[in-house]
mmCIF file of C-alpha atoms in Angstrom:
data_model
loop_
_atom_site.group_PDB
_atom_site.id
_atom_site.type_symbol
_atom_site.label_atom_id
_atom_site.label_comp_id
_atom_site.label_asym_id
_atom_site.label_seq_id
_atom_site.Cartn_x
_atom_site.Cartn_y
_atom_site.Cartn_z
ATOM 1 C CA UNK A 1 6.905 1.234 -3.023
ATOM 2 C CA UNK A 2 3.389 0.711 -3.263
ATOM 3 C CA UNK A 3 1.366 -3.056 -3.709
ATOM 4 C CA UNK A 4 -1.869 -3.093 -4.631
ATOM 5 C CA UNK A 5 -4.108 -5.879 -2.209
ATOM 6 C CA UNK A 6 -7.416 -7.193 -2.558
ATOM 7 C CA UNK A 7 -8.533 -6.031 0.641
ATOM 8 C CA UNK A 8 -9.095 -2.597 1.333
ATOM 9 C CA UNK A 9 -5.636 -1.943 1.997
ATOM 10 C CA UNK A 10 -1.919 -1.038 0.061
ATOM 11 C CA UNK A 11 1.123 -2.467 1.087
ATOM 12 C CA UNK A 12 4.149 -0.326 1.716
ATOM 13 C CA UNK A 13 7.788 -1.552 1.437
ATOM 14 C CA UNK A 14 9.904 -1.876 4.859
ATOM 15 C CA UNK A 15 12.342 0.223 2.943
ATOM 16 C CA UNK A 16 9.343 3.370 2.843
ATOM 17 C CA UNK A 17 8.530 3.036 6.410
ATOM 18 C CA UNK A 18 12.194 2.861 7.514
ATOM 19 C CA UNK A 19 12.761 6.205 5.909
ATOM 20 C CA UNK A 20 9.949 7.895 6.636
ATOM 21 C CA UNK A 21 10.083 7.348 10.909
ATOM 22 C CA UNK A 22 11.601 9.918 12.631
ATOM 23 C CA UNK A 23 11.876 10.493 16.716
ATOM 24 C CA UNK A 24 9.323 12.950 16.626
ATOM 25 C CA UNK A 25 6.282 10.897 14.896
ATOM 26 C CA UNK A 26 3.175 11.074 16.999
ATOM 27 C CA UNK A 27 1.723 7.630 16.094
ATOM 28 C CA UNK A 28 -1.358 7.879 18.549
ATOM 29 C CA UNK A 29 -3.535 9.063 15.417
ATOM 30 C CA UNK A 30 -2.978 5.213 14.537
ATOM 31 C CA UNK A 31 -4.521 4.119 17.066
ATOM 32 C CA UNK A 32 -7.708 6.764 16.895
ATOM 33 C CA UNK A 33 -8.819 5.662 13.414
ATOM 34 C CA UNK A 34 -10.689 2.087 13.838
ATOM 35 C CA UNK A 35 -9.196 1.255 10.226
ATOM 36 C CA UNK A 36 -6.278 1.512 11.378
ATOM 37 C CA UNK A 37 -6.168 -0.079 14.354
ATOM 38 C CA UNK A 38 -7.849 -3.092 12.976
ATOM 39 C CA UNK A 39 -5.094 -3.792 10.093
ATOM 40 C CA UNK A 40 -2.769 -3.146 13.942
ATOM 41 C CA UNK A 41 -0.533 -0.630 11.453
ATOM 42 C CA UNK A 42 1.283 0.336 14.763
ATOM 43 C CA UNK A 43 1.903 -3.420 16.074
ATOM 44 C CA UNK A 44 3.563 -3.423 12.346
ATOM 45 C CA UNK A 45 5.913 -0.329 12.240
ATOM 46 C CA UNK A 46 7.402 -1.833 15.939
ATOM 47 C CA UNK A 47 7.998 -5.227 13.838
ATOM 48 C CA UNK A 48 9.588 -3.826 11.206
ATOM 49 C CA UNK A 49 11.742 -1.466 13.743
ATOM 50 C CA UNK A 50 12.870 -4.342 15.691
ATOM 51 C CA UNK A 51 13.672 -6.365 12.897
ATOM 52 C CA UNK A 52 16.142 -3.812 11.815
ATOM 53 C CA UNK A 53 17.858 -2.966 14.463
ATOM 54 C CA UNK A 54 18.348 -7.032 14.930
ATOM 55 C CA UNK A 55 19.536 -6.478 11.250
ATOM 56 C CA UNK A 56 22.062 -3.910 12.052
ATOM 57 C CA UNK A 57 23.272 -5.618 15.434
ATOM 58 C CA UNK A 58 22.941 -8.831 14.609
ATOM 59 C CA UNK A 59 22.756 -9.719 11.087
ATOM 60 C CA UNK A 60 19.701 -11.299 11.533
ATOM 61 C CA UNK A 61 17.714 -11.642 8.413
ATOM 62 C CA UNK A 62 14.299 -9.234 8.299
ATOM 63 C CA UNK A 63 11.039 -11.261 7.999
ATOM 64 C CA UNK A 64 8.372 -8.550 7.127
ATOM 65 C CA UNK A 65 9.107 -7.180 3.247
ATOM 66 C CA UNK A 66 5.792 -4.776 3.931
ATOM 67 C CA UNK A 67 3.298 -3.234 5.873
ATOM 68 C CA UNK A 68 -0.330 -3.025 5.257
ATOM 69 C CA UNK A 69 -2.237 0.142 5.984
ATOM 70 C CA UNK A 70 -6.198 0.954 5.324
ATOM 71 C CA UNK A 71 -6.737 3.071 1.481
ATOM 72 C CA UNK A 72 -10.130 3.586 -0.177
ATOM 73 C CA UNK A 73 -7.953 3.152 -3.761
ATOM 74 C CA UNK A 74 -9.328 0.801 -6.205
ATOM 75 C CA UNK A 75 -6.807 -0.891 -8.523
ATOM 76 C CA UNK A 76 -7.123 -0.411 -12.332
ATOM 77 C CA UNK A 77 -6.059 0.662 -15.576
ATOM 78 C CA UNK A 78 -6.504 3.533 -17.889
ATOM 79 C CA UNK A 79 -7.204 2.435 -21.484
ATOM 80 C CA UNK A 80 -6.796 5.128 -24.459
ATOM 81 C CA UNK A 81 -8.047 4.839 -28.278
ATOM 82 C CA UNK A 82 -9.380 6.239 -31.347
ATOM 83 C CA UNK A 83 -12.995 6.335 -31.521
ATOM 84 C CA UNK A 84 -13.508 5.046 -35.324
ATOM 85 C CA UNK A 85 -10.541 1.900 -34.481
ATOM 86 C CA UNK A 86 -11.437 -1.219 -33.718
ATOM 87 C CA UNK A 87 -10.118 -1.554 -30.474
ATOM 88 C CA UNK A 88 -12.471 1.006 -29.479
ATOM 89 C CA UNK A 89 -15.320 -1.057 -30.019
ATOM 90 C CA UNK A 90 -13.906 -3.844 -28.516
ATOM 91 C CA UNK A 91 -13.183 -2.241 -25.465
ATOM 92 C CA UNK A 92 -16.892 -0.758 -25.250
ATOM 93 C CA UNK A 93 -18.394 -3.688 -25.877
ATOM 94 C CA UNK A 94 -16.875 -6.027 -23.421
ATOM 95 C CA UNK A 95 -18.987 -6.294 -20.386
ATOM 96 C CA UNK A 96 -15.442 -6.696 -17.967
ATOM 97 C CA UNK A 97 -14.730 -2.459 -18.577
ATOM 98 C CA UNK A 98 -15.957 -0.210 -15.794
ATOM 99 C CA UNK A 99 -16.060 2.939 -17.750
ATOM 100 C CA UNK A 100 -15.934 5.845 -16.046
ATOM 101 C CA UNK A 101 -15.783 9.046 -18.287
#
């Protein structure tokens, strides 16, 4: 459900917004964070809401596959080996690893 971006943003499947609205949503805290009014998160849910109920009337094809809201995550990888190996050595020698112990 989750795409990592390079901005400072995820993207979130139509499919995990679609089942996550409900009638009773307050979506006015969308528009008090400046984040997330800038990435216009709320302009996006309303696409993807009219899109499928023109899907479900209409059987017109949906355009947006995602939504992109504001995250402070930073994309990576988690890398584990033996001290005395030799990828161990490799991997603290290489000046690309951001090591964070």
């Amino acid at each position: 459900a989750l795409v990592s971006t390079q901005s400072t943003g995820i993207l979130i499947s139509r499919d995990e917004v679609l089942g996550r609205l409900q009638s009773d949503l307050d979506f006015d805290i969308l528009d008090s964070k400046p984040e997330w009014k800038q990435m216009n998160v709320l302009g996006q849910i309303e696409v993807v809401q009219r899109e499928e109920t023109r899907r479900m009337n209409l059987q017109i094809p949906c355009g947006m596959k995602y939504i992109a809201i504001p995250s402070t995550m930073i994309g990576g990888i988690t890398l584990f080996t033996h001290k005395d190996t030799e990828n161990h050595k490799a991997i603290m020698s290489s000046e690309e690893v951001f090591l964070k112990v």
